Amino acid sequence: MEKTYLKVYGTYDFSVKETFIFNNIVEKAKKILKRFSYKEIILPILEKENVFIRSIGTTTDIVEKQIFMIKRKDEDDEKIVLRPEGTAQVVRYYLENSIYKTNDFSKFFYIGPMFRGERPQKGRLRQFHHIGVEAVGSKSPFLDAEIIILALKILEEIGVKDKILEINSLGCRKDKENFSKTIREKLINKKTELCKICYERFDKNPLRILDCKEEKCREIVKNLDIIKEKSYLCKDCLVDYKKVIDILNSLNISYVDNPFLVRGLDYYTNTVFEITSKKLGAQNAIGAGGRYNNLIKDLSDIDIPAIGFALGIERIMLVLDKIEFSDKIDVYIATIGESAKYKGFSLLSKLRENGFISDIDFRDKSIKSQLRYAQKNNAKFVIIIGPDELKNNVFILKDMEKSFQVNVKEDEIFLKLKELC
Ligand code: HAM
């Protein structure tokens, strides 16, 4: 018989412990984001396809083959998709709500699932989660620095060690065009030696050849002078990039200036960066981002620069050291007989109201197996109520960690618990 309980290819089930870790990451990230004065927004998972096509770029992997389409059974005129990333979506939100009319500078963050139909492997899923940040309305290199520092601070707070910051500048749109043209000129004689994907990229998106992981492509681009010297940058873009680097230097932030870093989304201009970890395999970026100074203008007629990044929660989880996880119950109530159960159930409510993580048996098990359950579920204390205890208005309080038990009067139980906890 075909199993009907298999998850969708490329999705991931978080266990109880993993969900705890996930939430812990989100909490720590939010703490830092708040400190940096970024404001949270929650946007839909569903978007119109064209939000992404024009912004991410028609020749990118995401747009060419990874977008999941959603179709209502009786409706097929509107192309709705599962969002593959958040930047284009935040820009859509920003423009649709004319945020620029009331705020000429905005700092947003969002946390949620993204969807890309990629071939799954370690660190690469079809549904994954972003902690994303977008700062809209400034070209200042200090904002570039803040964005990079913020990404690093969040990772530091979460406990990600041994991360490497890689940084580059793609220049303005004109620089990018010149850069692409020069790459074509320089590589024209080597075109047939490129891998199959880069052969296609040569005409459509030559910058992407620079970050190809194939050895033969790396060898070909390795010695391109234009890249090493960043001579494709215009004066203003070079000055801005140098400022970003100066600010990072002044704060003793280590980085690798990686001239081959180009990113896989078309909207990027100027500063781009990735934070990588050696603990990950081929998919080694824990997070990445950069400027997108033309995107808002491309989708509207308003010229507003912006910058942002996104961290991949699943990748963070892969590189984290062991995390302390506790699913301890403070008090478990074990009862003998129906009347004791009533008493126990009422005590359970009071315990919960007083903030104790507490539970009771729901399966009419023997006292022995109730105690076994309590032990298995790491209960610190068990309160036992049987016919004798009912009669005398006392409870047996058993300390499971220290292995002793005492009789406690019903009206003194909270005092005793607080004393022992
Ligand atoms: P991205 O590089 O496509 O950038 O994604 C950011 C991060 O999401 C990656 O560095 C990685 O950690 C994680 N990630 C990406 N794809 C997957 C996947 N298939 N499975 C698991 N994790 C994945 C963006 O999406 C841009 N919107 C970031 C940005 C914001 N740029 C400016 N603002």
Tab-separated table of N, CA, C and O in Angstrom, residues 338 341 361-366 370:
chain	number	residue	atom	x	y	z
A	338	GLU	N	-10.946	7.396	41.182
A	338	GLU	CA	-11.702	8.452	40.501
A	338	GLU	C	-11.759	9.765	41.315
A	338	GLU	O	-11.544	10.857	40.782
A	341	LYS	N	-8.673	11.611	41.257
A	341	LYS	CA	-8.469	12.219	39.945
A	341	LYS	C	-9.117	13.613	39.906
A	341	LYS	O	-8.537	14.573	39.384
A	361	ASP	N	-1.990	12.218	34.481
A	361	ASP	CA	-2.238	11.034	33.640
A	361	ASP	C	-3.629	11.120	32.990
A	361	ASP	O	-4.610	11.436	33.649
A	362	PHE	N	-3.671	10.846	31.695
A	362	PHE	CA	-4.960	10.875	30.986
A	362	PHE	C	-5.392	9.500	30.511
A	362	PHE	O	-6.319	9.376	29.739
A	363	ARG	N	-4.668	8.458	30.956
A	363	ARG	CA	-4.985	7.147	30.374
A	363	ARG	C	-5.363	6.100	31.414
A	363	ARG	O	-5.300	4.906	31.159
A	364	ASP	N	-5.697	6.567	32.638
A	364	ASP	CA	-6.074	5.654	33.727
A	364	ASP	C	-5.051	4.549	33.944
A	364	ASP	O	-5.395	3.368	34.053
A	365	LYS	N	-3.795	4.942	33.991
A	365	LYS	CA	-2.729	3.958	34.191
A	365	LYS	C	-2.554	3.671	35.681
A	365	LYS	O	-2.984	4.453	36.545
A	366	SER	N	-1.871	2.567	35.980
A	366	SER	CA	-1.585	2.218	37.376
A	366	SER	C	-0.621	3.256	37.953
A	366	SER	O	0.069	3.957	37.200
A	370	GLN	N	2.253	5.463	36.100
A	370	GLN	CA	2.222	6.942	36.144
A	370	GLN	C	3.585	7.473	36.605
A	370	GLN	O	4.100	8.443	36.060
